[in-house]
Structures are given as structure tokens and as C-alpha cells.
Coordinates of C-alpha atoms in Angstrom, one line a residue:
Chain A
M153 CA -3.4 -18.1 3.0
S154 CA -1.4 -17.1 -0.5
S155 CA -0.6 -14.0 0.8
M156 CA 1.0 -15.8 4.4
S157 CA 3.6 -17.5 1.5
D158 CA 6.8 -15.8 2.5
S159 CA 5.1 -16.7 6.4
Y160 CA 5.4 -20.4 5.8
K161 CA 8.9 -21.9 5.5
N162 CA 7.8 -25.3 3.5
S163 CA 5.0 -26.6 1.2
A164 CA 3.9 -27.7 3.7
N165 CA 2.5 -25.2 5.3
T166 CA 4.3 -25.5 8.5
P167 CA 5.0 -22.3 9.8
S168 CA 8.0 -20.1 10.3
K169 CA 9.4 -20.4 14.0
Q170 CA 8.9 -16.5 13.5
T171 CA 5.1 -17.2 12.9
L172 CA 5.0 -19.6 15.7
T173 CA 6.4 -16.2 18.1
K174 CA 3.6 -14.2 16.5
Y175 CA 0.9 -15.9 17.1
I176 CA 2.1 -16.6 20.8
A177 CA 2.6 -12.7 21.4
M178 CA -0.7 -12.3 20.0
A179 CA -2.4 -14.8 21.8
L180 CA -0.2 -14.2 25.0
L181 CA -1.2 -10.5 25.0
A182 CA -4.9 -10.8 23.8
L183 CA -5.5 -13.5 27.0
L184 CA -3.4 -11.1 29.0
S185 CA -5.3 -7.4 28.8
F186 CA -9.2 -9.4 27.9
G187 CA -8.8 -13.2 28.9
L188 CA -10.3 -15.6 26.5
T189 CA -12.9 -13.4 25.6
G190 CA -10.3 -11.3 23.4
L191 CA -8.2 -15.1 22.5
G192 CA -12.2 -15.0 20.8
A193 CA -12.2 -12.3 18.7
I194 CA -8.5 -12.5 17.7
V195 CA -9.4 -16.0 16.6
V196 CA -11.9 -14.1 14.6
M197 CA -9.6 -11.6 12.8
F198 CA -6.9 -14.0 11.9
A199 CA -9.2 -15.8 10.0
L200 CA -10.9 -13.1 7.9
S201 CA -7.2 -11.7 7.5
T202 CA -6.8 -15.3 5.5
L203 CA -9.0 -14.4 2.7
R204 CA -8.3 -13.7 -0.5
A205 CA -11.2 -10.4 -1.0
G206 CA -9.9 -7.3 0.3
R207 CA -5.7 -8.1 -0.3
D208 CA -3.8 -5.9 -1.0
S209 CA 0.3 -5.6 -2.8
A210 CA 3.6 -4.4 -0.8
A211 CA 3.3 -2.2 -3.2
S212 CA 0.2 -0.4 -2.8
H213 CA 0.0 0.1 0.7
G214 CA 2.1 3.0 3.0
I215 CA 5.2 2.0 4.7
S216 CA 4.4 -1.8 4.5
S217 CA 6.3 -4.0 2.7
R218 CA 4.7 -7.3 2.6
N219 CA 1.4 -8.5 1.0
S220 CA -1.4 -7.5 3.7
S221 CA -5.1 -7.8 4.4
R222 CA -7.4 -4.4 4.8
L223 CA -9.8 -6.0 5.9
G224 CA -9.1 -5.1 9.1
G225 CA -12.5 -2.5 9.4
V226 CA -14.5 -5.9 8.8
A227 CA -13.2 -7.1 11.0
I228 CA -13.3 -4.4 13.9
V229 CA -17.6 -4.0 12.1
I230 CA -17.8 -8.0 12.9
T231 CA -16.6 -8.8 16.0
F232 CA -18.7 -4.8 17.4
I233 CA -21.5 -6.5 16.5
L234 CA -20.8 -10.1 17.3
F235 CA -21.2 -8.0 20.8
L236 CA -23.6 -6.0 19.8
I237 CA -26.0 -9.0 19.3
G238 CA -24.7 -10.7 22.7
M239 CA -25.3 -8.3 24.6
V240 CA -29.1 -7.6 23.1
L241 CA -29.7 -11.7 23.7
L242 CA -27.7 -12.8 26.4
S243 CA -27.7 -9.4 29.0
S244 CA -30.4 -6.4 30.1
Y245 CA -28.3 -4.0 27.4
T246 CA -30.5 -1.7 25.1
P247 CA -29.2 -0.2 22.3
G248 CA -28.5 3.4 22.3
V249 CA -29.5 3.2 18.7
V250 CA -33.5 2.1 20.5
R251 CA -33.1 4.3 24.1
D252 CA -31.8 7.6 21.8
V253 CA -33.1 9.4 18.6
T254 CA -29.6 10.9 18.3
F255 CA -28.0 7.6 18.6
L256 CA -29.9 6.5 16.0
H257 CA -29.0 9.5 13.5
V258 CA -24.9 8.7 15.1
W259 CA -25.1 5.4 13.9
S260 CA -27.3 5.8 10.7
T261 CA -24.0 8.4 9.9
V262 CA -21.4 6.1 10.7
F263 CA -22.9 2.8 8.9
V264 CA -23.2 4.8 5.5
C265 CA -19.3 5.8 6.4
V266 CA -18.4 2.0 6.9
I267 CA -20.2 1.0 3.7
L268 CA -19.2 3.7 1.4
G269 CA -15.1 2.4 3.2
G270 CA -16.3 -1.6 2.5
A271 CA -16.9 -1.2 -1.0
E272 CA -13.4 0.8 -1.6
D273 CA -11.8 -2.1 0.8
I274 CA -13.5 -5.2 -1.1
K275 CA -12.5 -3.9 -4.6
A276 CA -10.6 -1.0 -4.8
D277 CA -11.3 2.1 -6.7
L278 CA -15.1 0.6 -7.4
L279 CA -16.2 4.2 -6.1
S280 CA -14.3 7.2 -7.5
P281 CA -13.1 9.7 -4.6
Y282 CA -15.3 12.6 -5.9
F283 CA -18.3 10.3 -4.9
R284 CA -17.4 9.4 -2.0
L285 CA -16.7 13.0 -0.8
V286 CA -19.9 14.3 -2.3
V287 CA -21.4 10.9 -0.3
K288 CA -19.4 11.9 2.6
L289 CA -20.5 15.5 2.4
L290 CA -24.4 14.6 1.9
A291 CA -24.3 12.1 4.9
F292 CA -22.9 14.6 7.7
G293 CA -25.0 17.6 6.2
F294 CA -28.3 15.5 6.2
F295 CA -27.2 14.1 10.5
L296 CA -26.2 17.8 11.5
W297 CA -29.2 19.1 9.9
T298 CA -31.5 16.6 11.8
T299 CA -29.8 16.5 15.0
P300 CA -29.0 20.2 15.3
N301 CA -28.3 19.0 19.1
V302 CA -24.9 17.5 18.0
V303 CA -23.3 21.2 16.2
P304 CA -21.7 23.1 19.1
L305 CA -22.4 26.9 19.7
V306 CA -19.5 27.8 22.1
I307 CA -16.4 26.4 20.9
G308 CA -13.6 28.6 23.5
I309 CA -12.1 30.6 20.2
P310 CA -13.6 34.0 19.6
G311 CA -14.0 33.8 16.0
I312 CA -15.4 31.1 15.4
D313 CA -17.6 30.6 18.0
Y314 CA -19.2 34.3 16.1
L315 CA -19.6 31.8 13.4
L316 CA -21.1 29.4 15.3
S317 CA -24.2 31.6 15.8
V318 CA -25.2 30.8 12.9
P319 CA -27.3 28.1 12.7
L320 CA -26.9 27.5 8.7
V321 CA -22.9 28.3 8.8
A322 CA -22.6 26.0 12.4
W323 CA -24.2 23.6 9.9
G324 CA -21.7 24.3 7.1
L325 CA -18.9 24.4 9.1
C326 CA -18.9 21.2 10.8
T327 CA -20.4 19.6 8.0
I328 CA -17.0 20.1 6.2
F329 CA -15.2 19.3 9.8
C330 CA -16.7 16.0 10.1
V331 CA -16.1 15.0 6.8
G332 CA -12.5 16.6 6.5
F333 CA -12.0 14.8 10.1
I334 CA -12.5 11.4 7.7
N335 CA -10.5 11.7 5.5
A336 CA -7.9 13.4 7.7
F337 CA -8.3 9.6 9.4
N338 CA -8.3 7.8 6.0
M339 CA -5.0 9.8 5.9
A340 CA -3.0 9.2 8.8
D341 CA -4.2 5.4 8.6
G342 CA 0.0 4.0 7.1
A343 CA 1.5 2.8 9.9
N344 CA 1.3 -0.2 12.3
G345 CA -1.1 0.7 15.3
L346 CA -1.3 4.4 14.5
I347 CA -5.4 4.7 13.7
P348 CA -5.6 1.4 16.1
G349 CA -3.3 2.2 18.9
I350 CA -5.3 6.5 18.0
A351 CA -8.2 5.3 18.3
T352 CA -7.8 2.5 21.3
I353 CA -7.2 5.7 23.2
A354 CA -9.4 7.9 22.2
F355 CA -12.7 4.8 23.2
G356 CA -10.5 4.4 26.5
I357 CA -11.3 8.2 27.7
L358 CA -15.0 8.1 26.4
F359 CA -15.8 5.2 28.0
L360 CA -14.2 6.7 30.9
V361 CA -16.7 10.1 31.0
Y362 CA -19.4 8.1 29.7
G363 CA -19.8 4.3 30.6
R364 CA -21.0 3.0 28.0
P365 CA -21.3 -0.4 27.0
A366 CA -21.3 0.8 23.5
E367 CA -17.6 2.3 23.7
G368 CA -16.6 0.1 26.4
V369 CA -16.9 -2.6 23.3
L370 CA -14.8 -0.2 20.8
F371 CA -12.2 0.1 22.9
F372 CA -12.3 -4.1 23.3
V373 CA -12.2 -4.3 19.6
C374 CA -9.2 -1.7 18.6
L375 CA -7.4 -3.0 21.9
M376 CA -7.7 -6.5 20.0
F377 CA -7.1 -5.1 16.4
L378 CA -4.5 -3.2 18.1
I379 CA -3.0 -6.1 18.9
F380 CA -3.3 -8.5 15.8
N381 CA -1.9 -4.9 13.3
V382 CA 1.2 -4.3 15.4
V383 CA 2.5 -8.3 16.2
S384 CA 1.6 -9.0 13.0
G385 CA 1.5 -6.8 10.7
W386 CA -1.0 -9.2 8.9
F387 CA -3.9 -7.1 8.1
F388 CA -4.7 -3.4 8.0
L389 CA -7.8 -0.8 8.7
G390 CA -8.9 0.1 5.5
D391 CA -10.7 2.1 4.3
M392 CA -14.6 0.5 6.6
G393 CA -12.1 0.7 9.3
S394 CA -10.8 4.6 9.0
Y395 CA -14.3 5.6 7.8
G396 CA -15.6 3.8 10.3
L397 CA -13.8 4.5 13.2
G398 CA -13.3 8.3 12.3
A399 CA -16.8 8.8 11.7
V400 CA -17.9 7.4 15.4
L401 CA -15.3 9.6 17.0
V402 CA -16.0 13.0 15.4
C403 CA -19.5 12.2 15.9
Y404 CA -19.1 11.3 19.6
G405 CA -16.8 14.4 19.6
L406 CA -19.1 17.1 18.1
L407 CA -22.0 15.9 20.6
G408 CA -19.7 15.3 23.9
V409 CA -18.9 19.3 23.2
A410 CA -22.1 20.0 22.2
Q411 CA -23.1 18.9 25.8
G412 CA -20.4 20.5 27.2
D413 CA -19.1 17.0 29.0
F414 CA -15.1 17.9 27.1
S415 CA -13.9 20.7 25.7
A416 CA -13.5 21.3 22.1
G417 CA -9.5 21.4 22.9
F418 CA -8.7 18.6 24.5
M419 CA -11.0 16.6 21.6
A420 CA -7.7 18.3 19.5
S421 CA -5.6 17.1 21.5
L422 CA -7.0 13.5 21.6
L423 CA -7.4 13.8 18.2
S424 CA -4.4 16.0 17.3
Y425 CA -2.2 13.7 15.1
P426 CA -4.7 12.7 11.9
C427 CA -5.8 16.4 12.2
V428 CA -2.2 17.8 12.2
D429 CA -1.2 15.9 9.9
F430 CA -3.6 16.4 7.1
L431 CA -3.5 19.7 7.2
V432 CA 0.3 20.1 7.5
S433 CA -0.2 17.6 4.1
V434 CA -2.8 19.5 1.9
I435 CA -0.4 22.4 2.9
R436 CA 2.8 20.9 1.2
R437 CA 1.1 19.7 -1.6
L438 CA -1.2 22.7 -2.5
R439 CA 2.7 24.6 -2.6
K440 CA 4.1 21.8 -4.8
G441 CA 1.1 22.7 -7.4
L442 CA -0.2 18.5 -6.7
S443 CA -3.8 17.6 -6.3
P444 CA -4.4 18.0 -1.5
L445 CA -5.6 14.4 -2.5
Q446 CA -3.0 13.1 -4.0
A447 CA -1.2 10.4 -1.7
D448 CA 2.1 10.7 -1.2
N449 CA 5.6 10.0 1.0
G450 CA 5.7 13.2 2.7
H451 CA 3.6 12.7 6.3
L452 CA 5.8 11.8 9.4
H453 CA 5.2 8.7 9.6
N454 CA 6.5 7.6 6.8
R455 CA 9.7 9.8 7.9
L456 CA 9.9 8.4 11.0
Y457 CA 9.5 4.6 9.5
S458 CA 12.5 5.9 7.2
F459 CA 14.5 6.8 10.6
Y460 CA 13.9 3.2 12.6
A461 CA 13.9 1.3 9.8
P462 CA 17.8 0.9 9.0
K463 CA 18.2 0.3 12.2
F464 CA 16.7 -2.9 12.3
K465 CA 15.8 -6.0 10.3
S466 CA 12.1 -6.8 10.3
R467 CA 10.5 -5.0 8.4
V468 CA 7.9 -5.1 10.8
T469 CA 9.0 -3.9 14.1
P470 CA 9.8 -0.3 12.4
N471 CA 6.2 0.1 10.7
S472 CA 5.3 -1.5 14.4
L473 CA 7.2 1.2 16.6
T474 CA 6.6 3.9 13.8
G475 CA 2.4 3.8 14.8
L476 CA 2.9 3.2 17.8
T477 CA 5.7 5.9 19.1
I478 CA 3.3 9.0 16.8
S479 CA -0.3 7.2 19.0
S480 CA 1.3 7.2 22.3
G481 CA 3.3 10.6 21.7
S482 CA 0.8 11.8 20.7
S483 CA -3.5 11.1 22.2
G484 CA -0.9 9.0 24.4
V485 CA 0.2 12.5 26.1
S486 CA -3.6 13.0 26.3
L487 CA -4.6 9.9 27.9
I488 CA -2.0 10.7 30.6
I489 CA -2.4 14.5 31.0
Y490 CA -6.2 12.5 31.4
V491 CA -6.1 9.6 33.9
F492 CA -3.6 11.5 36.2
D493 CA -6.6 14.4 36.3
W494 CA -3.8 17.6 35.8
I495 CA -6.7 19.4 33.4
A496 CA -10.0 18.8 33.6
I497 CA -11.2 17.8 30.3
D498 CA -13.8 20.6 30.0
S499 CA -11.3 23.3 30.1
N500 CA -9.7 25.5 27.1
T501 CA -6.1 24.6 28.7
W502 CA -6.3 21.4 26.1
F503 CA -6.0 24.1 23.5
G504 CA -2.5 25.3 24.6
I505 CA -1.3 21.0 24.9
F506 CA -2.5 21.1 21.8
G507 CA -0.5 23.9 20.8
I508 CA 2.7 21.9 21.6
Q509 CA 2.1 19.3 19.9
V510 CA 2.3 20.7 16.7
V511 CA 4.6 22.6 17.3
V512 CA 6.6 19.1 18.5
Y513 CA 5.2 17.2 15.2
L514 CA 6.2 20.3 13.6
I515 CA 9.7 20.5 15.3
I516 CA 10.0 16.7 14.6
L517 CA 9.1 16.6 10.7
S518 CA 11.5 19.4 10.3
R519 CA 14.9 17.5 11.6
L520 CA 13.3 14.3 10.0
R521 CA 13.2 15.6 6.7
R522 CA 16.4 17.8 7.1
T523 CA 18.6 14.3 8.3
Q524 CA 17.1 12.2 5.2
M525 CA 17.7 15.2 2.7
N526 CA 21.6 15.1 3.9
Q527 CA 21.6 11.5 3.6
S528 CA 20.3 11.3 0.1
E529 CA 23.1 14.0 -0.6
L530 CA 25.6 12.6 0.4
I531 CA 24.7 8.8 -1.5
I532 CA 24.4 10.7 -4.9
G533 CA 27.9 12.5 -3.3
M534 CA 29.1 8.9 -3.3
S535 CA 27.8 7.1 -6.4
S536 CA 29.2 10.3 -8.3
Chain B
M126 CA -16.6 -14.3 23.0
L127 CA -20.4 -14.7 23.8
W128 CA -19.3 -17.1 26.8
G129 CA -17.4 -13.0 27.9
I130 CA -21.0 -11.2 27.5
S131 CA -22.1 -13.9 29.0
G132 CA -19.7 -13.9 31.5
V133 CA -20.9 -10.3 32.0
A134 CA -24.3 -10.5 32.6
K135 CA -23.4 -12.9 35.6
L136 CA -21.7 -10.2 37.7
S137 CA -24.1 -7.9 36.4
Q138 CA -27.3 -10.1 37.5
A139 CA -24.8 -10.4 41.1
A140 CA -24.3 -7.0 41.5
I141 CA -28.2 -6.8 41.4
R142 CA -29.1 -9.3 43.4
T143 CA -25.8 -8.2 46.2
G144 CA -27.5 -4.6 46.0
F145 CA -24.7 -2.8 44.2
D146 CA -22.3 -3.9 47.7
G147 CA -19.4 -3.1 45.8
S148 CA -18.4 -6.5 46.3
V149 CA -18.7 -7.3 43.0
V150 CA -17.2 -4.3 41.5
S151 CA -13.7 -5.0 43.1
N152 CA -13.9 -8.5 43.4
V153 CA -11.4 -7.5 40.2
Y154 CA -8.8 -10.2 40.6
E155 CA -11.1 -13.2 41.1
P156 CA -9.2 -15.9 39.1
D157 CA -12.3 -17.7 36.7
R158 CA -13.6 -13.7 35.6
L159 CA -9.6 -13.2 35.2
M160 CA -9.6 -16.1 32.9
L161 CA -12.6 -15.3 30.7
L162 CA -12.3 -11.1 30.6
G163 CA -9.0 -11.0 31.6
F164 CA -6.9 -7.4 33.8
I165 CA -8.1 -4.9 31.5
G166 CA -11.3 -6.9 30.8
S167 CA -12.1 -7.9 34.3
R168 CA -11.9 -3.7 35.1
V169 CA -13.7 -2.5 31.8
A170 CA -16.4 -4.9 33.4
S171 CA -16.8 -3.3 36.8
E172 CA -16.3 -0.2 35.4
L173 CA -19.3 -0.2 32.9
I174 CA -21.6 -2.4 36.4
R175 CA -20.1 0.9 38.4
R176 CA -21.2 3.6 35.9
G177 CA -23.9 1.7 33.7
E178 CA -26.4 4.2 35.5
S179 CA -29.0 6.1 33.2
T180 CA -26.3 4.1 29.9
V181 CA -28.1 1.0 29.9
I182 CA -32.1 -0.3 30.9
I183 CA -32.0 -3.3 32.3
K184 CA -35.7 -6.0 31.9
D185 CA -38.5 -5.1 33.9
E186 CA -37.8 -8.4 35.7
D187 CA -34.4 -7.9 36.8
R188 CA -35.7 -4.2 37.8
R189 CA -38.5 -6.0 40.0
F190 CA -36.7 -7.9 41.7
S191 CA -34.5 -5.3 42.7
D192 CA -36.5 -2.8 43.3
D193 CA -36.0 -3.4 46.6
R194 CA -32.2 -3.9 47.1
I195 CA -31.5 -0.8 46.3
N196 CA -32.1 2.4 47.9
G197 CA -32.8 5.6 46.8
R198 CA -32.3 3.9 42.7
K199 CA -35.2 4.7 40.9
P200 CA -36.5 1.6 38.8
G201 CA -34.6 1.7 34.6
D202 CA -31.3 3.7 36.0
F203 CA -29.1 0.8 36.9
V204 CA -26.7 -1.2 35.3
N205 CA -25.4 -3.8 33.1

């Protein structure tokens, strides 16, 4: 429990009042949402968050200002596997990987991504970024080559539809898109509840669309992680979580679009934040002459955190508020439109919603950047 | 957590026994069920039972048991 030492007031390991409040809040939210089953998942996550392995110092992780664990992905994988094993043993559930070869290929690819991320979580910089990139390209290239039914033939954008009509080009484009999306998901994982919030909403919608147990379990696991992550701020997804969840979402998304269950615009709108933030960050870095994958603090979530931080005494509250604001303001909008059935999920009107989300992102980013530049100029002026 | 899975499996079996008359699916706020699965979990369980057709294959003995109760469904079409 070394990393949580600041949560304990004395050497007798008595939790502080603030820590006790967090325990109670997590337990209540878990009980209300998923009953004793949810509470069990929270206990598993708490146990994993106290392990020495996968520790992050405060300085090394995004906008967090305290020591934390990056084994959130491990907790999600363990809880998910526990549930699957339980469902196979205790009920009449037959997993998709047994029923359908497409799902076998999907989950094999997810497994490769999970292992890649897990290696990085257990020991930072164990694998070079280029090695991970090549492995992801190979995994998705192989997956899409052997499972061509996952590659959409039409997405509703004339130029891209023309390219997708050439099988080899479609395969190459989809491979690059999948790897890019996973990196985008990983890059956007910089605030409590941001990526877990987006994943919870996405799996919730996928569950409502398909009614499959796997999405139901992923929705449950992501929601429990979201509660733990947002309330405590002790636990991050890590590379295993962001690679794994990103891989599941991109595979299910492609499959859904290829089958015509929902439009590409719907998926773009649902997962707008990681996609837009990734593209804007890459462009920003290239314009500065930096590597497109070099980490910086110019993301919208960094700027929103800087906006919230002075307004709160707590360090966790502005961090969690940043993540929840962005996830509910991007994917949450798609969820509301879907739940109220304002736009059919197979409609290309969703591209319009995505366009609005892009414009809103750029306006907010620009305003926050300008405000923060004015503030820093004011501080420099006052100090001189 | 395993208790929760077992609970959902029992709900599913109860739904099969009652011939999918809707009683299990609509009984979302039953106290024992709420304690075990919570407000969202209880709705997810109902949705799984209602929408499970063609996504989850039940065991042969369940299929035989339920065949004579559910008109219009093919064996293997149900639900978890």
C-alpha cells in the first residue's frame, strides 16, 4: 500500500476521513448500480490497486498529481475472464469464440493487444514504441486479411467508398485505421473517467444493440472501473486497458458497420473524442516539428484540467470532472440521441453530429488555449 | 461476483420454465434481485433474457425441457 501512504494519516495505517468517504462512495455506487456483484468487482479492483507492480509516480502520468497504479487494465481483464468462466460453468452460456470464427479472430487480435499493453504496464519501456506499432500492424493486418467480412464495403463517404471497393486498398486502410484508433484511445487516456466513461457508454450501446452477454459483461466491468477511477483516482487503465478496450471497440465497430447494423457516422460520433483529439494532437506536433507520437500537454483534457484545477482544493475532483465532462459531452451526446431514438443508428446523419462534435472540440480547445495564454502572460507581467 | 452470475443463470432458467411469459423480465425491482444485481444489473439481466435469442445457446437438457413450453421458437434459439 506504499503508493497510498498519503491517504493514511498515521503509521497505524488508519485510513483518513477522506479515504473512508471514498470507500463508502465507491461501495454505495457499486451497490446501487450492480448490487453485491458490483461490490465484488470493486473489491477485486481495490486489491489489485494496492499491488506494488505497475506503480506510477505522480510525475509520470498525465494530469494526475499522486502516486497511482496503472493495473486498471489488468483488473478489467481479470474481472472479465472471471465472469466468462463463471458464465460457462454456472450457466448455459456458450462464448462467441466457440460459436463463431469471426469472434475467435476478433478476440485473438484483442488478446495480442492486451499482452502488448500488459508488458508495458508491468515494466515501463520494456518494448519500444516502434516494436509495439509493428506488432499491432501485423496483428490487425492478419486479422483483417483472414476475416474480410469485418472490412466495410461502404461507409457513406463517396471518395472513401471508392477506395473501399478495391479489396487490397480497403484492407490497408482498415489496418491503418484500427492501429491508429488504438493509439488514439491510448493517447486520450489522460484524465480520470475519460476513456472508461467513453468505453462504458460504447459497451452500453453495443449491449442495447445486440443484447450479447460479452458486451453486457464489458459494460459492467467498465462501469465498475469508472466508479473506482473517478471516485478514488488511485487506478488507471494503463496500456493494457486502453489497448484492450480500444481493440474490442474498433473490431466490434468495424463488424457492425460491415454488417450494416449501424453507420460509420454513428461510430465516429460515439468515439469522437479519441479520434479528433488524436488527429488534432498529431497535426499540432507536426506543425511544431515534433514527432507525432511525442507526449505533450496540449490535449483538450490537459487544458480543461488547468481550467478546473484552481477552482477546487482536492486534486482528484478536477481530474475526474475533466474526464466526466469530456466523456459525457462527446459520447454522452451520442448515447442520449440513441436512447431517445432521435436519429436511426444506421443513418448517415450521424456524420453531421460528428461534424458538430469536431467544431465544438476546436472552439473549446481554442478558447481554453487563449485564456491560459492570457493568464500566463499576466503572471509573467506581474512577476517582472 | 460468481453469486451474481449464478443469480442471472437462475433467472434465465426461471424464464424458460415460465415459457417467457414476461414475469421474470418485468420483475426488475424484486428486493432479492436488486440486492444481488443492483438497479442497472437487474435491468441488464432482464435485457439479456429478453434479447438473448440467437446469441446464447442453451444446454441440450434445457432445450428439451423448454421445447414444449415455447411456441414458435426453434431449439437453440433461447436465451441465457
